[in-house]
mmCIF file of C-alpha atoms and ligand atoms in Angstrom:
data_model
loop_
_atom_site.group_PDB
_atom_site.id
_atom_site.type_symbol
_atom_site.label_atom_id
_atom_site.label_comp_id
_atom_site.label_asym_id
_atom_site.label_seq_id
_atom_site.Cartn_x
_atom_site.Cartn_y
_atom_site.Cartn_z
ATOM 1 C CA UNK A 1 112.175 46.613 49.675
ATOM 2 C CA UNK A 2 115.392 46.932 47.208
ATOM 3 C CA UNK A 3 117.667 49.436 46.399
ATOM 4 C CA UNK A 4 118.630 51.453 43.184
ATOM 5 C CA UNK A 5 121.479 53.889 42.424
ATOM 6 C CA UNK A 6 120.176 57.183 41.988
ATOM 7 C CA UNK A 7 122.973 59.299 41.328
ATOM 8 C CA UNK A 8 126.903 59.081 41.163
ATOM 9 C CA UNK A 9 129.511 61.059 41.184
ATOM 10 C CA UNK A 10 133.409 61.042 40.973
ATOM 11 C CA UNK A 11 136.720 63.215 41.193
ATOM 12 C CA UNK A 12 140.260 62.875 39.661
ATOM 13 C CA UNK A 13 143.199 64.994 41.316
ATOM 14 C CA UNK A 14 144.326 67.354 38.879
ATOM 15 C CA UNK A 15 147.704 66.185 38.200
ATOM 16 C CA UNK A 16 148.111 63.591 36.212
ATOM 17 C CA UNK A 17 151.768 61.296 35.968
ATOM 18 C CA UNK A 18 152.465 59.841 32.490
ATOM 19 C CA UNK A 19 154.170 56.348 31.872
ATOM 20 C CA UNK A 20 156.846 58.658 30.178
ATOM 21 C CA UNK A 21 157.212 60.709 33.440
ATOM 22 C CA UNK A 22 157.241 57.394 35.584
ATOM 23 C CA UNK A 23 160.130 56.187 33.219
ATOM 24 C CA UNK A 24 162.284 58.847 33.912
ATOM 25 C CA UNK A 25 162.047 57.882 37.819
ATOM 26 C CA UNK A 26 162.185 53.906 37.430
ATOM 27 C CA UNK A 27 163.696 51.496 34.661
ATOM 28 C CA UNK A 28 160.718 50.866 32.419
ATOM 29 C CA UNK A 29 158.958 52.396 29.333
ATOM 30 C CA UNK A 30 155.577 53.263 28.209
ATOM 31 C CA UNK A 31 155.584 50.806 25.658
ATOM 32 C CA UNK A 32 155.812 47.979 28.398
ATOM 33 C CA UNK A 33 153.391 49.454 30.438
ATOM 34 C CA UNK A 34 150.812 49.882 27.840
ATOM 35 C CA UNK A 35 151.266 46.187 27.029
ATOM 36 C CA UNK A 36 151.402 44.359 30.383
ATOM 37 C CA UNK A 37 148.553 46.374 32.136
ATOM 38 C CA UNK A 38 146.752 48.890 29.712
ATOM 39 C CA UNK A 39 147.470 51.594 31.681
ATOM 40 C CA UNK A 40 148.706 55.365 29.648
ATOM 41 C CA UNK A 41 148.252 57.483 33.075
ATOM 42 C CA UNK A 42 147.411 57.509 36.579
ATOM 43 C CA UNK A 43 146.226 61.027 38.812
ATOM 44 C CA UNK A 44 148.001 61.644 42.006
ATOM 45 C CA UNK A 45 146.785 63.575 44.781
ATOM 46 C CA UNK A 46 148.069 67.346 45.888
ATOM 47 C CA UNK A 47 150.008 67.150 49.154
ATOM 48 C CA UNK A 48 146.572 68.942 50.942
ATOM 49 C CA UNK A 49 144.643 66.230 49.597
ATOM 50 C CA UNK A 50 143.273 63.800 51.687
ATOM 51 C CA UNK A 51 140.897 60.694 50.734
ATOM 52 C CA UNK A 52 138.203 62.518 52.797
ATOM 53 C CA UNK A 53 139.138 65.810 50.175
ATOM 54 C CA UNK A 54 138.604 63.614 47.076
ATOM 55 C CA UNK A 55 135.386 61.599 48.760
ATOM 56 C CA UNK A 56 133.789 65.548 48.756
ATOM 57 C CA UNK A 57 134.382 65.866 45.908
ATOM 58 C CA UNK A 58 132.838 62.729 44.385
ATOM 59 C CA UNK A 59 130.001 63.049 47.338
ATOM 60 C CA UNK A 60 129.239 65.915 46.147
ATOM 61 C CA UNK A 61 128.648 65.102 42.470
ATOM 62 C CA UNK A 62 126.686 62.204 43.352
ATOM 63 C CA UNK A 63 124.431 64.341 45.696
ATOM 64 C CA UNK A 64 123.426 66.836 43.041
ATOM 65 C CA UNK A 65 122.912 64.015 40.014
ATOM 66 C CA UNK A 66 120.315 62.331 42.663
ATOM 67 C CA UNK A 67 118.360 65.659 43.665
ATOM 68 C CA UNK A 68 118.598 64.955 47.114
ATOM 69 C CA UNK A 69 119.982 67.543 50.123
ATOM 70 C CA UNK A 70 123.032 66.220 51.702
ATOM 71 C CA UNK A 71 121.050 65.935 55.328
ATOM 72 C CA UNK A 72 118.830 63.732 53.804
ATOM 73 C CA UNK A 73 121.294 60.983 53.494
ATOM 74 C CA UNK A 74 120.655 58.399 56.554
ATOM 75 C CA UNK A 75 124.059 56.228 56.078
ATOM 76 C CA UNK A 76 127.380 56.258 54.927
ATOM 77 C CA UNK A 77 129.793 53.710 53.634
ATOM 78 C CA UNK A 78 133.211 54.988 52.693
ATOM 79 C CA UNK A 79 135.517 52.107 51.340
ATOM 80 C CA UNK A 80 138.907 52.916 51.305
ATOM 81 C CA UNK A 81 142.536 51.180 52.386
ATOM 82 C CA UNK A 82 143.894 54.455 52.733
ATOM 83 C CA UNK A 83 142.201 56.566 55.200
ATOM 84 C CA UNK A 84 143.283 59.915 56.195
ATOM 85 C CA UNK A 85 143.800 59.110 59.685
ATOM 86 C CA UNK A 86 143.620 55.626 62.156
ATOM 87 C CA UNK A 87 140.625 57.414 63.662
ATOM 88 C CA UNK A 88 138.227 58.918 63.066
ATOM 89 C CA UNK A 89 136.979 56.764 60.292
ATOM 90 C CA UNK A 90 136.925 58.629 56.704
ATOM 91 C CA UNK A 91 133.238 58.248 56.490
ATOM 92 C CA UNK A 92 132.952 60.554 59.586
ATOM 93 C CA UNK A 93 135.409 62.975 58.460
ATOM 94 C CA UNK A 94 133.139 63.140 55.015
ATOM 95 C CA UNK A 95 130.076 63.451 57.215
ATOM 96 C CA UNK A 96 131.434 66.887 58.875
ATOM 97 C CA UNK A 97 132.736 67.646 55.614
ATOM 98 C CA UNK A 98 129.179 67.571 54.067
ATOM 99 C CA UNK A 99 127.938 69.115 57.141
ATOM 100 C CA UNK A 100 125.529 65.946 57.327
ATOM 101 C CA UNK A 101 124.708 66.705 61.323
ATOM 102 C CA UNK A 102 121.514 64.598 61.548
ATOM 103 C CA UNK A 103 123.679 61.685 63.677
ATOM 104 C CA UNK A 104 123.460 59.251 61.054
ATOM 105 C CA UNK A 105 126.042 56.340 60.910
ATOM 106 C CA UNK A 106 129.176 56.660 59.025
ATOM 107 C CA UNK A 107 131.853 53.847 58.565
ATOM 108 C CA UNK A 108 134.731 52.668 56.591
ATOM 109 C CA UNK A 109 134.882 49.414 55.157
ATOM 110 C CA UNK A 110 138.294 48.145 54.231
ATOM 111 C CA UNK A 111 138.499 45.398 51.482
ATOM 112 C CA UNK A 112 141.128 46.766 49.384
ATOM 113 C CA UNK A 113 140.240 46.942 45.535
ATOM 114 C CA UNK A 114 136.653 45.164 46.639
ATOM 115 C CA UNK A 115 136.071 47.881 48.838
ATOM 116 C CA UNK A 116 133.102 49.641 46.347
ATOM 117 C CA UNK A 117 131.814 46.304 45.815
ATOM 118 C CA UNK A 118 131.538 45.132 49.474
ATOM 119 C CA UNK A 119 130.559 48.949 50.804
ATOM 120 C CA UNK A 120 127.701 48.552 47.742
ATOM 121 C CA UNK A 121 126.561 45.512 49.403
ATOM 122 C CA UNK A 122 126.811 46.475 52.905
ATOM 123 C CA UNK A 123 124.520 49.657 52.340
ATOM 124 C CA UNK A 124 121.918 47.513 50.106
ATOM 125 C CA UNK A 125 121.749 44.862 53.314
ATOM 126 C CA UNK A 126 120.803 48.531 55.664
ATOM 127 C CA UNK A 127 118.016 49.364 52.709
ATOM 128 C CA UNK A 128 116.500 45.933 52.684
ATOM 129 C CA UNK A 129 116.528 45.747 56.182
ATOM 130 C CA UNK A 130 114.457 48.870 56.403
ATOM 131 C CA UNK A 131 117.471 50.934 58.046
ATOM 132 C CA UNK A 132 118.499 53.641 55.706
ATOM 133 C CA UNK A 133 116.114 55.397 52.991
ATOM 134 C CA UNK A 134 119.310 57.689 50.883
ATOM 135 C CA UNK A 135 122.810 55.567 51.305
ATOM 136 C CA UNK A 136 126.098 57.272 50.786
ATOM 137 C CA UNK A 137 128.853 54.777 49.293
ATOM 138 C CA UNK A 138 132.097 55.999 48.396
ATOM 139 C CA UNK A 139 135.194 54.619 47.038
ATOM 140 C CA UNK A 140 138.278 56.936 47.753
ATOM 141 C CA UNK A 141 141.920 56.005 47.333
ATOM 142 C CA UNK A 142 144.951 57.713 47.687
ATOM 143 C CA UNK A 143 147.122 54.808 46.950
ATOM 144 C CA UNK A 144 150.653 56.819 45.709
ATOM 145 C CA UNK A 145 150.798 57.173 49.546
ATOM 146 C CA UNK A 146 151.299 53.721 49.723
ATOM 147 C CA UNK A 147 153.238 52.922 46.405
ATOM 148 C CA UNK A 148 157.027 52.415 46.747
ATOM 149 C CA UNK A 149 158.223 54.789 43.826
ATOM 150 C CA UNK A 150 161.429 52.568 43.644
ATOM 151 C CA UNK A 151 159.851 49.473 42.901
ATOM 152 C CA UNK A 152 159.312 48.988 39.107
ATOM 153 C CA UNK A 153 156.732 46.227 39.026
ATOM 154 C CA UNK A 154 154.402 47.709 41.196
ATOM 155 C CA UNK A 155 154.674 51.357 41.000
ATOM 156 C CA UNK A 156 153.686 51.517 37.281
ATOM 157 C CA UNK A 157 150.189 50.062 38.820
ATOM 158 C CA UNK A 158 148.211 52.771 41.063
ATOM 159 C CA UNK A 159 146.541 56.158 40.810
ATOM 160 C CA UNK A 160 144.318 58.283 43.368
ATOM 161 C CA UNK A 161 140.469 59.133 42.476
ATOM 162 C CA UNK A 162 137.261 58.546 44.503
ATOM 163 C CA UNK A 163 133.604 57.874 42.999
ATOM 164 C CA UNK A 164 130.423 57.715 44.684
ATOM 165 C CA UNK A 165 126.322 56.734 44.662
ATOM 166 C CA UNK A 166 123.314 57.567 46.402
ATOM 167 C CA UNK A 167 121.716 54.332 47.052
ATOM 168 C CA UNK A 168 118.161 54.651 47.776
ATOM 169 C CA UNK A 169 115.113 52.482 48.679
ATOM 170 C CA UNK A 170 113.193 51.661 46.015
ATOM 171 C CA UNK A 171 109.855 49.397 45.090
ATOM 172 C CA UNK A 172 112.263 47.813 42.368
ATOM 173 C CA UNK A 173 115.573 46.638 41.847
ATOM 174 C CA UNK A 174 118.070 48.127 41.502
ATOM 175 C CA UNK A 175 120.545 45.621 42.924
ATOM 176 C CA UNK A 176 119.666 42.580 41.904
ATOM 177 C CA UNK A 177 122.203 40.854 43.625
ATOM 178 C CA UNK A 178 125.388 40.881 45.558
ATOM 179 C CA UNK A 179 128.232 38.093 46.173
ATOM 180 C CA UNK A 180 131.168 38.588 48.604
ATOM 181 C CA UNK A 181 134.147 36.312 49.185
ATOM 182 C CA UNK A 182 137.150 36.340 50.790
ATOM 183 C CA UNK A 183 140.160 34.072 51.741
ATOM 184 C CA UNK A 184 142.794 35.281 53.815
ATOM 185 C CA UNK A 185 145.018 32.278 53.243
ATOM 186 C CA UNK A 186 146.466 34.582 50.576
ATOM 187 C CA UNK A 187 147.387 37.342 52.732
ATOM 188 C CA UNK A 188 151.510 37.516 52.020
ATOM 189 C CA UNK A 189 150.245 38.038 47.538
ATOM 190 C CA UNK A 190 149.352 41.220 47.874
ATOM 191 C CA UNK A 191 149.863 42.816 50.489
ATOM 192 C CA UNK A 192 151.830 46.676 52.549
ATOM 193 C CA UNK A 193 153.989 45.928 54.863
ATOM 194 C CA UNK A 194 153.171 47.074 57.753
ATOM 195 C CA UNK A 195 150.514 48.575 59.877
ATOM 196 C CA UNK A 196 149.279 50.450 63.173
ATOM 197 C CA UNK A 197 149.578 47.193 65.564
ATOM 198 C CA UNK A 198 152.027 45.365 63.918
ATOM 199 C CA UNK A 199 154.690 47.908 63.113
ATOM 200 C CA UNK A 200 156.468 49.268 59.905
ATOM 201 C CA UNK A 201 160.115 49.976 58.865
ATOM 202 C CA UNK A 202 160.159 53.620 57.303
ATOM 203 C CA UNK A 203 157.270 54.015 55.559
ATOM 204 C CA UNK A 204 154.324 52.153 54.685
ATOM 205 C CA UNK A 205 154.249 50.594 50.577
ATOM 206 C CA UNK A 206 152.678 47.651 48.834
ATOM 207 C CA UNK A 207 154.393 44.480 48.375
ATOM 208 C CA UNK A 208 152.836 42.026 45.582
ATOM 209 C CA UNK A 209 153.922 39.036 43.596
ATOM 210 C CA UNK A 210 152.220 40.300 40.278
ATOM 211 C CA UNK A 211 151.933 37.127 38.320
ATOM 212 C CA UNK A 212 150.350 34.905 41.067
ATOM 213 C CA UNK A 213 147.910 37.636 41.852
ATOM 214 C CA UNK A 214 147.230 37.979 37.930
ATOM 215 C CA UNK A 215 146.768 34.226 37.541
ATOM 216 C CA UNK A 216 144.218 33.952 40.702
ATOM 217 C CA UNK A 217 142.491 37.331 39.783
ATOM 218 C CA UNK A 218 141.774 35.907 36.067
ATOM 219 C CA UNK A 219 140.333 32.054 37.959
ATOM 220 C CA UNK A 220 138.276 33.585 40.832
ATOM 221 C CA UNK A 221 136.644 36.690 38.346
ATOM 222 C CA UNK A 222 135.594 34.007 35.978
ATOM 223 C CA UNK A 223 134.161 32.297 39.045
ATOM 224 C CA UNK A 224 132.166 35.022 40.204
ATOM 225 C CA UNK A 225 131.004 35.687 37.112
ATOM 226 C CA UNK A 226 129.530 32.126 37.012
ATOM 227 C CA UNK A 227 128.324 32.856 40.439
ATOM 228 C CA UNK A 228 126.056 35.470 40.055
ATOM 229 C CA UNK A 229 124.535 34.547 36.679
ATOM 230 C CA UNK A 230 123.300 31.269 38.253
ATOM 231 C CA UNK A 231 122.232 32.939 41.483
ATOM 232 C CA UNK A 232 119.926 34.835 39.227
ATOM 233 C CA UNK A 233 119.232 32.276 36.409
ATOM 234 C CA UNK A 234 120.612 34.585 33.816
ATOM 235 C CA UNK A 235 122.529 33.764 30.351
ATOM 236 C CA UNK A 236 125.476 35.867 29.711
ATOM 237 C CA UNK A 237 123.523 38.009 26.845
ATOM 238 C CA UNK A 238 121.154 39.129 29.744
ATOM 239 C CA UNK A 239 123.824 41.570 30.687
ATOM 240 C CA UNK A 240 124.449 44.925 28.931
ATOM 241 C CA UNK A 241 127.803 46.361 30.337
ATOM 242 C CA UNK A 242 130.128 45.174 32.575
ATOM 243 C CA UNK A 243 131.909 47.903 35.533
ATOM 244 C CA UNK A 244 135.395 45.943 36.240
ATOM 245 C CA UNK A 245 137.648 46.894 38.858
ATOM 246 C CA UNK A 246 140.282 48.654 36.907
ATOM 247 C CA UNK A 247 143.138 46.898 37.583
ATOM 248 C CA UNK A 248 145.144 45.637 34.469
ATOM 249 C CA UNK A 249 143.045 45.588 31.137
ATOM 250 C CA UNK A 250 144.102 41.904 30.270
ATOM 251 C CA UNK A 251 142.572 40.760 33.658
ATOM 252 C CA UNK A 252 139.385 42.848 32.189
ATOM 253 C CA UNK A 253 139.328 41.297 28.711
ATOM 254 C CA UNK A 254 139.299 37.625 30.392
ATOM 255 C CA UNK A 255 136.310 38.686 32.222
ATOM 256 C CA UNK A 256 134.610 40.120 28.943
ATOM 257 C CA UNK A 257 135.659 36.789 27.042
ATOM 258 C CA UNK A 258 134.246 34.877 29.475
ATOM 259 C CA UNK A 259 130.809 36.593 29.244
ATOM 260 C CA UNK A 260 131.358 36.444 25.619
ATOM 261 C CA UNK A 261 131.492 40.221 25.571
ATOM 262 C CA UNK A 262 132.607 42.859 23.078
ATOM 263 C CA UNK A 263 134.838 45.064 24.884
ATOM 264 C CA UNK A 264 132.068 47.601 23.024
ATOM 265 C CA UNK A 265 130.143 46.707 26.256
ATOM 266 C CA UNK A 266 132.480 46.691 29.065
ATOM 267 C CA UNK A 267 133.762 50.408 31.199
ATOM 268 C CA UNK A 268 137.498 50.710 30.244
ATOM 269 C CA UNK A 269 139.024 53.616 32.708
ATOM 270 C CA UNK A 270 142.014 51.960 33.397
ATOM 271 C CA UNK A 271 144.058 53.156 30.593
ATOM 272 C CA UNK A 272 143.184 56.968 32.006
ATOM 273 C CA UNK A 273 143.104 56.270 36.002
ATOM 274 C CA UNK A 274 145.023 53.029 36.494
ATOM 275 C CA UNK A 275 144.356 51.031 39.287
ATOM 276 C CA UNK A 276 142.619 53.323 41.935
ATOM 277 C CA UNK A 277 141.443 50.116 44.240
ATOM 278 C CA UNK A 278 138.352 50.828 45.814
ATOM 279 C CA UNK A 279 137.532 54.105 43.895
ATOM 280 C CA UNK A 280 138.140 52.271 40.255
ATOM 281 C CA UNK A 281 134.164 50.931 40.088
ATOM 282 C CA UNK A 282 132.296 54.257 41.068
ATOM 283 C CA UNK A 283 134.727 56.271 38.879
ATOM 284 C CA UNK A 284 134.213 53.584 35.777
ATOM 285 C CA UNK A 285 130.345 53.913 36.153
ATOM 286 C CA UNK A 286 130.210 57.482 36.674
ATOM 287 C CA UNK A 287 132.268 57.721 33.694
ATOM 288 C CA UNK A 288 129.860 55.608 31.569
ATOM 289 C CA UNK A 289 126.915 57.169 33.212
ATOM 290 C CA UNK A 290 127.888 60.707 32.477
ATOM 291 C CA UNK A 291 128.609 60.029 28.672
ATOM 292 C CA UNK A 292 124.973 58.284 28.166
ATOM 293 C CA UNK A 293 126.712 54.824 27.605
ATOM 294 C CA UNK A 294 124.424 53.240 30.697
ATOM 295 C CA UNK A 295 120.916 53.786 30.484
ATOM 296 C CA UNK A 296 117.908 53.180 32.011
ATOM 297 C CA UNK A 297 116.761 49.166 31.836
ATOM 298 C CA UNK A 298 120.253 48.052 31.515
ATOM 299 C CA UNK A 299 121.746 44.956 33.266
ATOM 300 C CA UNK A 300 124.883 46.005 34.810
ATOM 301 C CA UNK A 301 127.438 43.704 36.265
ATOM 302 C CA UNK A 302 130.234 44.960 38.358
ATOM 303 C CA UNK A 303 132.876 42.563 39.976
ATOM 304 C CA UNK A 304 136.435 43.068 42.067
ATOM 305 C CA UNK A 305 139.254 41.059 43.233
ATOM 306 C CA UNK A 306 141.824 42.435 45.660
ATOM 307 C CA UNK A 307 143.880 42.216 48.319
ATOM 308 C CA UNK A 308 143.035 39.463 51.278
ATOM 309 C CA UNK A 309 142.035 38.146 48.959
ATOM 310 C CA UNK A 310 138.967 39.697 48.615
ATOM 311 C CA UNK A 311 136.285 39.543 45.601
ATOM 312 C CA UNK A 312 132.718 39.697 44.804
ATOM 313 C CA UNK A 313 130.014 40.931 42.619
ATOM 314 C CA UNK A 314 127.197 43.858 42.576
ATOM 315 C CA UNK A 315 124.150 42.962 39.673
ATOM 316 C CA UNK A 316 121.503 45.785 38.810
ATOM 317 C CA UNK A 317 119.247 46.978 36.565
ATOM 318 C CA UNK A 318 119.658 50.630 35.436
ATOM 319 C CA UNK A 319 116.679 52.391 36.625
HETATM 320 N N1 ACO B 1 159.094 47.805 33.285
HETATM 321 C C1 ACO B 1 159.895 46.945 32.611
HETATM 322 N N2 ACO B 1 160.118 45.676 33.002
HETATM 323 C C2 ACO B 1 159.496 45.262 34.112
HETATM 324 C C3 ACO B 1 158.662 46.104 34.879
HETATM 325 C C4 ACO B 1 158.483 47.421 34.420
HETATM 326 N N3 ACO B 1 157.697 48.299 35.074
HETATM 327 N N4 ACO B 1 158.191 45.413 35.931
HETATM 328 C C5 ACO B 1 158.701 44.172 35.839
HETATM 329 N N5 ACO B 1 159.496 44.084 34.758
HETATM 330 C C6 ACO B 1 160.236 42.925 34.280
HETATM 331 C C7 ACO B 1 160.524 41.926 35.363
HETATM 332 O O1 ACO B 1 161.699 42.267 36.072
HETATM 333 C C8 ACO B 1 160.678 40.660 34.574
HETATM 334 O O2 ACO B 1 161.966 40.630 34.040
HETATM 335 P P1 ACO B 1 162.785 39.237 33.936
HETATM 336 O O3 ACO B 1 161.997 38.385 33.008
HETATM 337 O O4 ACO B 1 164.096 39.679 33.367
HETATM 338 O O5 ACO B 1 162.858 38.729 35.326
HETATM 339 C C9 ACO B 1 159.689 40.821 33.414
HETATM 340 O O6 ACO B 1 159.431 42.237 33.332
HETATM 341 C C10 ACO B 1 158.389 40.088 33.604
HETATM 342 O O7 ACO B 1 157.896 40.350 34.909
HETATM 343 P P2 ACO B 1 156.499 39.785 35.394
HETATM 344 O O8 ACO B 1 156.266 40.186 36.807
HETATM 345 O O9 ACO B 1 156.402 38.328 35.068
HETATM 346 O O10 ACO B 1 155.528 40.581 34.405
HETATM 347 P P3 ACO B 1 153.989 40.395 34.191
HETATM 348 O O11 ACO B 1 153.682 40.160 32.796
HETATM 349 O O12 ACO B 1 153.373 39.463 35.207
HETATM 350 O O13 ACO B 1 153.437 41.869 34.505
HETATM 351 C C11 ACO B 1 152.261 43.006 36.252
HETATM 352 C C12 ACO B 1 153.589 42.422 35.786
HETATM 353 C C13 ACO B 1 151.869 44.115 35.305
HETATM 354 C C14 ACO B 1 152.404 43.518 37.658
HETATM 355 C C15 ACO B 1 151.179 41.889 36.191
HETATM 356 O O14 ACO B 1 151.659 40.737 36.825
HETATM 357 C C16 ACO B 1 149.886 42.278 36.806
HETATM 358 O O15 ACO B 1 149.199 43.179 36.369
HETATM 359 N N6 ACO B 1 149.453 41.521 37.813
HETATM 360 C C17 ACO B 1 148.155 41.764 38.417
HETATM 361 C C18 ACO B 1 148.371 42.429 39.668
HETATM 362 C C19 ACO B 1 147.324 43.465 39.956
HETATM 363 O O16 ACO B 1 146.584 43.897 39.134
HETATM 364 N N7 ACO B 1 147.315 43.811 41.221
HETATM 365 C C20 ACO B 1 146.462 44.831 41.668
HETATM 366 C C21 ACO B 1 145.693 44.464 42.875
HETATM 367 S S1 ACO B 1 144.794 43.039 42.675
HETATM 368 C C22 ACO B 1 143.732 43.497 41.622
HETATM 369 O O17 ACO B 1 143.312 44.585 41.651
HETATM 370 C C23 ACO B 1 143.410 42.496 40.600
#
């Protein structure tokens, strides 16, 4: 038994916050921006908007592209860092939102910006394992609730989005493979500064140490890379497009020189979204997927690195 992704989906909040806009706020300037991380615009969410809101959305999408009726779906995996509330978990709130009352599980999986990648392989384990026929996996984010607007080299970083697949059982991969690490020894990089147990003072908002986390990102994506190509005895050519996490496009061009890549081949959204965390994968591939750029018998590689650290890999074939 394997899995295969049979239909995605995504959303984007409507309003969208330039780099000129964000200058006007903080001391900085599109022109740095552009060159240090790619990025030309982020979307931010609408006060009413919740993660569970923009996981509908997304949900939704995905739902109709695989021609399946929402109570059909036997488990869902939301991955997000930025739930709507402590409890109950987002994936539950998107369950009643779907009206998906057939008392199927529903859980979050928190692994920051690896949060698609590790939800992906959590709900390809459940297929394998003969648990759930039509998977649910979402990535939702609504990380300007967690962004200090005052701080200058991290704000220019984030946007809000969510993107989403039906994973369902198949004869024939599908995922090929999946490779998750973590190490929590780097905890302090990246990291918000508070929580629920431990306490906050004021409000909640990402601290990072950008060039350590670039440097590590760059070393441990190269390593995954290696990873899962050897795991599968597979040559770099064997894969046809590469789904990065969107977080800074000269992170992504290592990872496409190391494959010995065009960038012709690789899912840039990060100039558009910025860095949505968990929701960056599933709104790259729907992207690429909805403008016929991934097609049927392709190899597709996606990897993440985030906070934790966390990183890993997801390898299928287009079906
Ligand atoms: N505008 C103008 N100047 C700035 C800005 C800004 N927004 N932010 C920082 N600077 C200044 C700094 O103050 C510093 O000035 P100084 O030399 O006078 O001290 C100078 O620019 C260089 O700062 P660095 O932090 O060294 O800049 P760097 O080239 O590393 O770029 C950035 C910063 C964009 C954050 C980069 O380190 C990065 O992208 N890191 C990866 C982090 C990341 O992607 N994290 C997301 C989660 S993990 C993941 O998803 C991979």
């Amino acid at each position: 038994m394997y899995s295969r992704v049979q239909g995605t989906g995504s959303y984007l909040p409507s309003r969208i916050m330039t780099n000129h806009e964000l200058a006007e706020q903080v001391d900085t300037s599109h022109d740095w921006i552009v060159e240090r991380t790619g990025i030309h615009q982020r979307h931010i969410a609408a006060r009413h908007e919740n993660s569970s809101d923009l996981a509908l959305a997304a949900a939704l999408q995905a739902i109709s592209a695989a021609g399946i009726e929402a109570d059909e779906i036997d488990l869902i995996v939301v991955a997000t860092t930025t739930p709507d509330l402590v409890f109950p978990s987002t994936a539950c709130l998107l369950q009643q939102k779907l009206g998906v009352a057939n008392g199927c599980p529903a859980f979050d999986v928190q692994a920051v910006c690896s949060g698609f990648v590790y939800a992906l392989s959590v709900a390809d384990n459940f297929i394998r394992a003969g648990q759930a026929k039509f998977a649910l996996v979402v990535g939702t984010e609504t990380m300007s609730r967690i962004t200090d607007w005052s701080d200058r080299s991290n704000c220019i970083l984030w946007g809000d989005g969510a993107g989403a697949v039906i994973l369902t059982a198949s004869d024939t991969p599908g995922v090929i493979s999946t490779h998750l690490h973590a190490d929590g020894r780097y905890r302090d990089l990246l990291c918000v500064n508070g929580g629920v147990s431990s306490g906050a003072d004021g409000a909640y908002a990402m601290r990072m140490q950008g060039s350590a986390v670039f440097k590590i990102a760059v070393k441990t994506l190269d390593a995954i890379v290696d990873e899962t190509l050897a795991a599968n005895n597979l040559q770099k050519s064997d894969i046809n497009w590469l789904v990065p996490h969107q977080a800074n496009i000269r992170i992504i061009q290592a990872t496409a020189k190391k494959l010995g890549m065009s960038m012709n081949n690789v899912v840039v959204t990060v100039d558009k979204h910025a860095n949505t965390s968990a929701a960056s994968i599933p709104l790259a591939l729907d992207t690429a997927v909805r403008d016929g750029r991934i097609r049927s018998g392709d190899v597709v590689l996606m990897e993440a690195f985030g906070g934790g650290f966390t990183w890993g890999s997801v390898l299928l074939k287009w079906v």
